[in-house]
Amino acid sequence: MKTRPTVLVTRKLPDAVETRLEKDYLPCLNQDDHPYSIEELLLGSHQADALIITGQDSLDAEAIAQLPEQIKAIATFSVGYDHIDLEAAKKRDIYVINTPDVLTNATADVTWLLLLAAARRAYEGEQLVRQGKWSDPHPTQLLGTEVTGKRLGILGMGRIGRAVARRAKAFKMEVHYSNRHRLSPEQESGAIFHDDPEDLLRVSDFFSFHCPATPETEHFLNARRIELLPDGAIIVNAARGSLVVDEDLTAALRSRKIQAAGLDVFEGEPEINSAYQTLPNVFLLPHIGSATIETRTQMGFLLLDNLDAVFAGKQPPNSLT
Ligand code: DGY
């Protein structure tokens, strides 16, 4: 007799998360941790009561329509949910659960890694040392841009945007932001609000994305908007690659209208616009914003807390549907 719900898990999760899964559920784990095709995912879902997927597993309306009747929840191992059609899940009475809060600090830290690395030419410096070409130290070698005291523009002042802004205080930066709604003075904590994101661009020596990818924000940073930025601005993106028009950003990096960029996310990743790989003034990371053992474990536990609620007949606290 089946006593525990079955959960299909599309990728390997941190050990502590899989241990808890094995204690409380009947998990179908991905033994060799290969990426599932949509066909494989749908096939596996036939034995499952819930799914734990990742940001790489796209569940559009067509795929959701093919999920079997008994599926109660789709839990995504991500805070972003642009890969899931929420409306389609809602129509099927399937909970969609994500992982807000727990990855805020890790993602804010990576944002600062990108920002500092772009400003201080970390990629070029690393190459020089690693390739044994650091033979002639001189006063004008690898001059970067000072961060302290500059203006930081943040598009999207949710949890992660605010955590980035808090860290900016240590660098005595003037923080500007644009957001769907103006924050309370307490949450603003001195940051300057711009109703129009284009006004935000005009004052951003550093510009960092912290908004979700939606039809409204998709390809926000295009050639016309890049022109609004101060000359030599630095772009940081640890949110979603589709917020940027890659051809326009790479052209601006080549002309040095944009001095440098730090990018953790890319449209169509893991395939990326190959121009980024040839530009010395871009610091590239492979979407590791939340990749600390502590955060990834907490993300898994949060999903399991929510699944526990679902299977106890309660409303899961992080349901998006
Ligand atoms: C998130 O949690 O949304 C990260 O970007 C990983 O997809």
mmCIF file of C-alpha atoms and ligand atoms in Angstrom:
data_model
loop_
_atom_site.group_PDB
_atom_site.id
_atom_site.type_symbol
_atom_site.label_atom_id
_atom_site.label_comp_id
_atom_site.label_asym_id
_atom_site.label_seq_id
_atom_site.Cartn_x
_atom_site.Cartn_y
_atom_site.Cartn_z
ATOM 1 C CA MET A 1 0.000 0.000 0.000
ATOM 2 C CA LYS A 2 1.291 3.457 -0.937
ATOM 3 C CA THR A 3 1.840 5.458 2.229
ATOM 4 C CA ARG A 4 3.881 8.412 1.102
ATOM 5 C CA PRO A 5 3.349 10.732 -1.860
ATOM 6 C CA THR A 6 5.611 10.214 -4.862
ATOM 7 C CA VAL A 7 7.707 13.170 -5.960
ATOM 8 C CA LEU A 8 9.499 13.321 -9.291
ATOM 9 C CA VAL A 9 12.725 15.299 -8.871
ATOM 10 C CA THR A 10 14.262 16.370 -12.176
ATOM 11 C CA ARG A 11 17.823 17.066 -10.972
ATOM 12 C CA LYS A 12 20.163 16.070 -8.147
ATOM 13 C CA LEU A 13 19.559 18.218 -5.063
ATOM 14 C CA PRO A 14 21.850 18.838 -2.059
ATOM 15 C CA ASP A 15 22.308 15.695 0.058
ATOM 16 C CA ALA A 16 20.376 17.004 3.047
ATOM 17 C CA VAL A 17 17.395 17.743 0.806
ATOM 18 C CA GLU A 18 17.436 14.289 -0.786
ATOM 19 C CA THR A 19 17.766 12.686 2.665
ATOM 20 C CA ARG A 20 14.653 14.500 3.867
ATOM 21 C CA LEU A 21 12.851 13.619 0.634
ATOM 22 C CA GLU A 22 13.663 9.955 1.157
ATOM 23 C CA LYS A 23 12.408 10.078 4.753
ATOM 24 C CA ASP A 24 9.051 11.715 4.009
ATOM 25 C CA TYR A 25 8.260 10.877 0.381
ATOM 26 C CA LEU A 26 8.790 8.302 -2.304
ATOM 27 C CA PRO A 27 11.162 10.310 -4.483
ATOM 28 C CA CYS A 28 11.967 9.438 -8.103
ATOM 29 C CA LEU A 29 15.478 10.845 -8.220
ATOM 30 C CA ASN A 30 17.520 11.550 -11.333
ATOM 31 C CA GLN A 31 20.303 9.054 -10.616
ATOM 32 C CA ASP A 32 22.825 10.305 -13.174
ATOM 33 C CA ASP A 33 21.702 13.949 -12.956
ATOM 34 C CA HIS A 34 21.164 14.366 -16.693
ATOM 35 C CA PRO A 35 18.904 17.144 -18.026
ATOM 36 C CA TYR A 36 15.386 15.785 -18.614
ATOM 37 C CA SER A 37 13.700 16.376 -21.931
ATOM 38 C CA ILE A 38 10.098 17.489 -21.657
ATOM 39 C CA GLU A 39 9.041 14.020 -22.865
ATOM 40 C CA GLU A 40 11.002 12.354 -20.075
ATOM 41 C CA LEU A 41 9.574 14.741 -17.517
ATOM 42 C CA LEU A 42 6.007 14.102 -18.667
ATOM 43 C CA LEU A 43 6.567 10.343 -18.700
ATOM 44 C CA GLY A 44 7.974 10.426 -15.159
ATOM 45 C CA SER A 45 5.068 12.548 -13.961
ATOM 46 C CA HIS A 46 2.665 9.649 -14.522
ATOM 47 C CA GLN A 47 3.805 7.991 -11.306
ATOM 48 C CA ALA A 48 4.089 11.236 -9.360
ATOM 49 C CA ASP A 49 1.879 13.244 -7.027
ATOM 50 C CA ALA A 50 4.145 16.297 -7.224
ATOM 51 C CA LEU A 51 7.114 17.522 -9.217
ATOM 52 C CA ILE A 52 10.288 19.250 -8.123
ATOM 53 C CA ILE A 53 11.698 20.920 -11.222
ATOM 54 C CA THR A 54 14.375 23.545 -11.880
ATOM 55 C CA GLY A 55 14.544 26.780 -13.841
ATOM 56 C CA GLN A 56 15.790 24.759 -16.833
ATOM 57 C CA ASP A 57 12.571 22.716 -17.050
ATOM 58 C CA SER A 58 10.043 24.642 -19.075
ATOM 59 C CA LEU A 59 6.408 23.870 -18.328
ATOM 60 C CA ASP A 60 4.291 25.819 -20.780
ATOM 61 C CA ALA A 61 0.503 25.508 -21.175
ATOM 62 C CA GLU A 62 0.872 22.586 -23.565
ATOM 63 C CA ALA A 63 3.069 20.612 -21.159
ATOM 64 C CA ILE A 64 0.886 21.410 -18.155
ATOM 65 C CA ALA A 65 -2.177 20.182 -20.059
ATOM 66 C CA GLN A 66 -0.430 16.815 -20.409
ATOM 67 C CA LEU A 67 0.314 16.356 -16.713
ATOM 68 C CA PRO A 68 -1.695 13.531 -15.169
ATOM 69 C CA GLU A 69 -4.761 14.181 -13.031
ATOM 70 C CA GLN A 70 -3.120 13.298 -9.690
ATOM 71 C CA ILE A 71 -0.371 15.973 -9.834
ATOM 72 C CA LYS A 72 -1.029 18.360 -6.982
ATOM 73 C CA ALA A 73 2.002 20.625 -7.061
ATOM 74 C CA ILE A 74 4.867 21.834 -9.205
ATOM 75 C CA ALA A 75 7.670 22.997 -6.930
ATOM 76 C CA THR A 76 10.404 24.889 -8.733
ATOM 77 C CA PHE A 77 13.910 25.026 -7.321
ATOM 78 C CA SER A 78 14.133 28.740 -8.125
ATOM 79 C CA VAL A 79 12.636 32.033 -7.115
ATOM 80 C CA GLY A 80 11.975 32.881 -10.775
ATOM 81 C CA TYR A 81 8.949 31.236 -12.374
ATOM 82 C CA ASP A 82 9.035 32.589 -15.917
ATOM 83 C CA HIS A 83 9.488 28.976 -17.139
ATOM 84 C CA ILE A 84 6.051 27.920 -15.858
ATOM 85 C CA ASP A 85 2.662 28.946 -17.225
ATOM 86 C CA LEU A 86 0.942 29.918 -13.985
ATOM 87 C CA GLU A 87 -2.461 30.446 -15.579
ATOM 88 C CA ALA A 88 -2.426 26.957 -17.075
ATOM 89 C CA ALA A 89 -1.453 25.469 -13.683
ATOM 90 C CA LYS A 90 -4.149 27.471 -11.931
ATOM 91 C CA LYS A 91 -6.783 26.175 -14.342
ATOM 92 C CA ARG A 92 -5.727 22.639 -13.431
ATOM 93 C CA ASP A 93 -5.757 23.441 -9.674
ATOM 94 C CA ILE A 94 -2.064 22.650 -9.460
ATOM 95 C CA TYR A 95 -0.055 24.585 -6.898
ATOM 96 C CA VAL A 96 3.090 26.229 -8.234
ATOM 97 C CA ILE A 97 5.628 26.763 -5.458
ATOM 98 C CA ASN A 98 8.881 28.740 -5.655
ATOM 99 C CA THR A 99 11.686 29.689 -3.257
ATOM 100 C CA PRO A 100 11.495 33.375 -2.282
ATOM 101 C CA ASP A 101 13.556 34.915 0.565
ATOM 102 C CA VAL A 102 16.040 32.126 1.155
ATOM 103 C CA LEU A 103 18.267 33.056 -1.787
ATOM 104 C CA THR A 104 18.219 36.816 -1.238
ATOM 105 C CA ASN A 105 21.631 37.162 0.402
ATOM 106 C CA ALA A 106 23.440 34.722 -1.874
ATOM 107 C CA THR A 107 22.108 36.478 -4.971
ATOM 108 C CA ALA A 108 22.904 39.933 -3.603
ATOM 109 C CA ASP A 109 26.451 38.744 -2.883
ATOM 110 C CA VAL A 110 26.897 37.525 -6.458
ATOM 111 C CA THR A 111 25.555 40.839 -7.729
ATOM 112 C CA TRP A 112 28.361 42.542 -5.846
ATOM 113 C CA LEU A 113 30.875 40.035 -7.143
ATOM 114 C CA LEU A 114 29.795 40.957 -10.686
ATOM 115 C CA LEU A 115 29.768 44.678 -9.974
ATOM 116 C CA LEU A 116 33.201 44.774 -8.394
ATOM 117 C CA ALA A 117 34.697 42.379 -10.926
ATOM 118 C CA ALA A 118 33.405 44.480 -13.835
ATOM 119 C CA ALA A 119 34.572 47.754 -12.272
ATOM 120 C CA ARG A 120 38.018 46.442 -11.373
ATOM 121 C CA ARG A 121 38.677 44.397 -14.521
ATOM 122 C CA ALA A 122 38.885 41.116 -12.642
ATOM 123 C CA TYR A 123 38.746 38.949 -15.753
ATOM 124 C CA GLU A 124 41.693 40.691 -17.410
ATOM 125 C CA GLY A 125 43.696 40.645 -14.190
ATOM 126 C CA GLU A 126 43.007 36.968 -13.597
ATOM 127 C CA GLN A 127 44.067 36.121 -17.139
ATOM 128 C CA LEU A 128 47.311 38.067 -16.774
ATOM 129 C CA VAL A 129 48.331 36.193 -13.642
ATOM 130 C CA ARG A 130 47.049 32.751 -14.630
ATOM 131 C CA GLN A 131 48.656 32.853 -18.071
ATOM 132 C CA GLY A 132 52.016 33.920 -16.663
ATOM 133 C CA LYS A 133 51.899 37.261 -18.501
ATOM 134 C CA TRP A 134 52.228 39.478 -15.431
ATOM 135 C CA SER A 135 55.811 40.498 -16.134
ATOM 136 C CA ASP A 136 55.787 44.263 -16.009
ATOM 137 C CA PRO A 137 53.854 45.852 -13.122
ATOM 138 C CA HIS A 138 53.353 49.565 -13.886
ATOM 139 C CA PRO A 139 51.265 52.466 -12.567
ATOM 140 C CA THR A 140 48.754 52.512 -15.422
ATOM 141 C CA GLN A 141 48.214 48.787 -15.567
ATOM 142 C CA LEU A 142 44.583 47.606 -15.518
ATOM 143 C CA LEU A 143 43.099 50.848 -14.314
ATOM 144 C CA GLY A 144 39.509 50.261 -13.343
ATOM 145 C CA THR A 145 36.695 52.403 -12.014
ATOM 146 C CA GLU A 146 36.239 53.411 -8.396
ATOM 147 C CA VAL A 147 32.989 52.096 -6.920
ATOM 148 C CA THR A 148 32.894 54.097 -3.695
ATOM 149 C CA GLY A 149 30.667 57.164 -3.824
ATOM 150 C CA LYS A 150 29.178 56.450 -7.262
ATOM 151 C CA ARG A 151 25.484 56.239 -8.209
ATOM 152 C CA LEU A 152 23.893 52.785 -8.325
ATOM 153 C CA GLY A 153 20.621 52.330 -10.217
ATOM 154 C CA ILE A 154 18.514 49.322 -9.272
ATOM 155 C CA LEU A 155 15.647 48.203 -11.487
ATOM 156 C CA GLY A 156 13.310 46.157 -9.295
ATOM 157 C CA MET A 157 13.479 46.872 -5.596
ATOM 158 C CA GLY A 158 12.126 43.605 -4.208
ATOM 159 C CA ARG A 159 13.966 41.532 -1.629
ATOM 160 C CA ILE A 160 17.107 41.068 -3.703
ATOM 161 C CA GLY A 161 17.203 44.679 -4.945
ATOM 162 C CA ARG A 162 16.956 45.903 -1.363
ATOM 163 C CA ALA A 163 19.685 43.516 -0.198
ATOM 164 C CA VAL A 164 21.941 44.884 -2.962
ATOM 165 C CA ALA A 165 21.087 48.433 -1.862
ATOM 166 C CA ARG A 166 21.975 47.618 1.758
ATOM 167 C CA ARG A 167 25.404 46.411 0.657
ATOM 168 C CA ALA A 168 25.848 49.614 -1.396
ATOM 169 C CA LYS A 169 25.823 51.610 1.840
ATOM 170 C CA ALA A 170 29.174 50.108 2.758
ATOM 171 C CA PHE A 171 30.499 51.655 -0.468
ATOM 172 C CA LYS A 172 28.863 55.021 0.302
ATOM 173 C CA MET A 173 26.974 54.815 -2.980
ATOM 174 C CA GLU A 174 23.976 56.957 -3.828
ATOM 175 C CA VAL A 175 21.230 54.439 -4.522
ATOM 176 C CA HIS A 176 18.497 55.163 -7.084
ATOM 177 C CA TYR A 177 15.722 52.761 -7.981
ATOM 178 C CA SER A 178 12.695 52.160 -10.091
ATOM 179 C CA ASN A 179 9.988 49.711 -9.169
ATOM 180 C CA ARG A 180 6.353 49.038 -9.972
ATOM 181 C CA HIS A 181 5.433 50.714 -6.658
ATOM 182 C CA ARG A 182 7.339 53.219 -4.605
ATOM 183 C CA LEU A 183 8.556 51.663 -1.346
ATOM 184 C CA SER A 184 7.776 52.943 2.149
ATOM 185 C CA PRO A 185 10.405 55.381 3.507
ATOM 186 C CA GLU A 186 11.585 52.615 5.843
ATOM 187 C CA GLN A 187 12.144 50.176 2.980
ATOM 188 C CA GLU A 188 13.566 52.896 0.753
ATOM 189 C CA SER A 189 16.178 53.622 3.385
ATOM 190 C CA GLY A 190 17.395 56.748 1.575
ATOM 191 C CA ALA A 191 17.232 55.345 -1.966
ATOM 192 C CA ILE A 192 15.870 57.788 -4.564
ATOM 193 C CA PHE A 193 12.762 56.658 -6.456
ATOM 194 C CA HIS A 194 12.276 57.172 -10.207
ATOM 195 C CA ASP A 195 8.803 56.528 -11.497
ATOM 196 C CA ASP A 196 10.131 56.154 -15.031
ATOM 197 C CA PRO A 197 12.883 53.521 -15.419
ATOM 198 C CA GLU A 198 14.367 55.628 -18.225
ATOM 199 C CA ASP A 199 15.046 58.401 -15.696
ATOM 200 C CA LEU A 200 16.797 55.785 -13.585
ATOM 201 C CA LEU A 201 19.109 54.989 -16.484
ATOM 202 C CA ARG A 202 20.122 58.667 -16.771
ATOM 203 C CA VAL A 203 21.575 58.696 -13.243
ATOM 204 C CA SER A 204 23.119 55.213 -13.128
ATOM 205 C CA ASP A 205 26.907 55.015 -13.100
ATOM 206 C CA PHE A 206 26.220 51.375 -12.230
ATOM 207 C CA PHE A 207 22.953 49.785 -13.325
ATOM 208 C CA SER A 208 21.767 46.501 -11.861
ATOM 209 C CA PHE A 209 18.714 44.409 -12.770
ATOM 210 C CA HIS A 210 16.615 42.874 -10.003
ATOM 211 C CA CYS A 211 13.227 42.598 -11.675
ATOM 212 C CA PRO A 212 11.539 39.493 -13.038
ATOM 213 C CA ALA A 213 11.414 38.754 -16.761
ATOM 214 C CA THR A 214 7.899 39.602 -17.905
ATOM 215 C CA PRO A 215 6.483 40.765 -21.242
ATOM 216 C CA GLU A 216 6.896 44.343 -19.915
ATOM 217 C CA THR A 217 10.556 44.000 -18.924
ATOM 218 C CA GLU A 218 11.751 41.701 -21.705
ATOM 219 C CA HIS A 219 14.571 43.306 -23.746
ATOM 220 C CA PHE A 220 14.386 46.410 -21.563
ATOM 221 C CA LEU A 221 18.026 47.311 -22.186
ATOM 222 C CA ASN A 222 18.165 48.068 -25.897
ATOM 223 C CA ALA A 223 20.293 50.430 -27.986
ATOM 224 C CA ARG A 224 17.998 53.424 -27.415
ATOM 225 C CA ARG A 225 18.002 53.000 -23.653
ATOM 226 C CA ILE A 226 21.743 52.340 -23.511
ATOM 227 C CA GLU A 227 22.186 55.848 -24.935
ATOM 228 C CA LEU A 228 20.394 57.260 -21.865
ATOM 229 C CA LEU A 229 23.067 55.885 -19.522
ATOM 230 C CA PRO A 230 26.051 58.051 -18.540
ATOM 231 C CA ASP A 231 29.045 57.365 -20.790
ATOM 232 C CA GLY A 232 31.137 54.573 -19.339
ATOM 233 C CA ALA A 233 28.346 53.115 -17.214
ATOM 234 C CA ILE A 234 28.682 49.582 -15.868
ATOM 235 C CA ILE A 235 25.886 47.005 -16.284
ATOM 236 C CA VAL A 236 25.200 44.177 -13.853
ATOM 237 C CA ASN A 237 22.714 41.374 -14.418
ATOM 238 C CA ALA A 238 22.055 38.569 -11.959
ATOM 239 C CA ALA A 239 18.324 38.490 -12.716
ATOM 240 C CA ARG A 240 17.383 37.224 -16.182
ATOM 241 C CA GLY A 241 19.233 37.338 -19.501
ATOM 242 C CA SER A 242 16.129 38.232 -21.494
ATOM 243 C CA LEU A 243 16.063 41.681 -19.877
ATOM 244 C CA VAL A 244 18.885 42.652 -22.237
ATOM 245 C CA VAL A 245 19.207 42.838 -26.033
ATOM 246 C CA ASP A 246 22.537 41.055 -26.354
ATOM 247 C CA GLU A 247 23.492 42.535 -29.739
ATOM 248 C CA ASP A 248 22.943 46.047 -28.383
ATOM 249 C CA LEU A 249 24.851 45.471 -25.159
ATOM 250 C CA THR A 250 27.798 43.827 -26.894
ATOM 251 C CA ALA A 251 27.961 46.706 -29.427
ATOM 252 C CA ALA A 252 28.008 49.197 -26.540
ATOM 253 C CA LEU A 253 30.717 47.207 -24.749
ATOM 254 C CA ARG A 254 32.779 47.267 -27.927
ATOM 255 C CA SER A 255 32.400 51.033 -28.384
ATOM 256 C CA ARG A 256 32.964 51.542 -24.632
ATOM 257 C CA LYS A 257 29.742 53.517 -24.306
ATOM 258 C CA ILE A 258 29.314 50.824 -21.672
ATOM 259 C CA GLN A 259 32.634 50.455 -19.940
ATOM 260 C CA ALA A 260 32.089 46.967 -18.570
ATOM 261 C CA ALA A 261 29.451 44.432 -17.603
ATOM 262 C CA GLY A 262 29.124 41.679 -15.030
ATOM 263 C CA LEU A 263 26.675 38.992 -16.120
ATOM 264 C CA ASP A 264 25.463 35.849 -14.368
ATOM 265 C CA VAL A 265 22.469 35.255 -16.660
ATOM 266 C CA PHE A 266 22.000 35.119 -20.439
ATOM 267 C CA GLU A 267 19.141 34.889 -22.870
ATOM 268 C CA GLY A 268 18.908 31.275 -24.081
ATOM 269 C CA GLU A 269 21.460 30.060 -21.503
ATOM 270 C CA PRO A 270 23.441 27.887 -21.341
ATOM 271 C CA GLU A 271 23.876 28.853 -25.013
ATOM 272 C CA ILE A 272 25.086 32.424 -24.933
ATOM 273 C CA ASN A 273 25.731 35.160 -27.472
ATOM 274 C CA SER A 274 29.321 34.303 -28.407
ATOM 275 C CA ALA A 275 30.347 37.970 -28.575
ATOM 276 C CA TYR A 276 30.407 38.024 -24.776
ATOM 277 C CA GLN A 277 33.147 35.392 -24.785
ATOM 278 C CA THR A 278 35.390 37.568 -26.905
ATOM 279 C CA LEU A 279 35.018 40.826 -24.979
ATOM 280 C CA PRO A 280 37.639 41.492 -22.293
ATOM 281 C CA ASN A 281 35.417 43.982 -20.482
ATOM 282 C CA VAL A 282 32.768 41.462 -19.453
ATOM 283 C CA PHE A 283 32.947 39.331 -16.343
ATOM 284 C CA LEU A 284 30.928 36.164 -16.919
ATOM 285 C CA LEU A 285 29.457 33.669 -14.473
ATOM 286 C CA PRO A 286 27.292 30.599 -15.224
ATOM 287 C CA HIS A 287 24.079 31.529 -13.359
ATOM 288 C CA ILE A 288 25.350 30.836 -9.853
ATOM 289 C CA GLY A 289 23.455 33.555 -7.969
ATOM 290 C CA SER A 290 21.989 31.162 -5.412
ATOM 291 C CA ALA A 291 24.747 28.549 -5.561
ATOM 292 C CA THR A 292 25.927 28.195 -1.994
ATOM 293 C CA ILE A 293 25.431 24.950 -0.108
ATOM 294 C CA GLU A 294 23.533 26.812 2.615
ATOM 295 C CA THR A 295 21.165 28.553 0.223
ATOM 296 C CA ARG A 296 20.544 25.595 -2.074
ATOM 297 C CA THR A 297 19.773 23.441 0.987
ATOM 298 C CA GLN A 298 17.357 26.051 2.311
ATOM 299 C CA MET A 299 15.701 26.273 -1.111
ATOM 300 C CA GLY A 300 15.093 22.533 -1.059
ATOM 301 C CA PHE A 301 13.800 22.588 2.511
ATOM 302 C CA LEU A 302 11.437 25.428 1.670
ATOM 303 C CA LEU A 303 9.974 23.424 -1.201
ATOM 304 C CA LEU A 304 9.577 20.416 1.080
ATOM 305 C CA ASP A 305 7.873 22.522 3.790
ATOM 306 C CA ASN A 306 5.422 23.584 1.109
ATOM 307 C CA LEU A 307 4.865 20.046 -0.176
ATOM 308 C CA ASP A 308 4.326 18.908 3.427
ATOM 309 C CA ALA A 309 1.525 21.495 3.637
ATOM 310 C CA VAL A 310 0.006 20.375 0.326
ATOM 311 C CA PHE A 311 -0.107 16.729 1.393
ATOM 312 C CA ALA A 312 -1.491 17.659 4.808
ATOM 313 C CA GLY A 313 -4.377 19.329 2.976
ATOM 314 C CA LYS A 314 -3.200 22.847 3.860
ATOM 315 C CA GLN A 315 -2.494 25.904 1.723
ATOM 316 C CA PRO A 316 1.252 25.941 0.928
ATOM 317 C CA PRO A 317 2.700 29.267 2.111
ATOM 318 C CA ASN A 318 4.665 29.931 -1.091
ATOM 319 C CA SER A 319 2.039 29.027 -3.640
ATOM 320 C CA LEU A 320 1.934 31.306 -6.693
ATOM 321 C CA THR A 321 -1.388 29.902 -7.928
HETATM 322 C C1 DGY B 1 16.221 31.658 -9.461
HETATM 323 O O1 DGY B 1 16.081 31.132 -8.358
HETATM 324 O O2 DGY B 1 15.283 32.166 -10.099
HETATM 325 C C2 DGY B 1 17.581 31.608 -10.032
HETATM 326 O O3 DGY B 1 17.756 32.559 -11.002
HETATM 327 C C3 DGY B 1 17.820 30.222 -10.598
HETATM 328 O O4 DGY B 1 16.949 29.986 -11.654
#
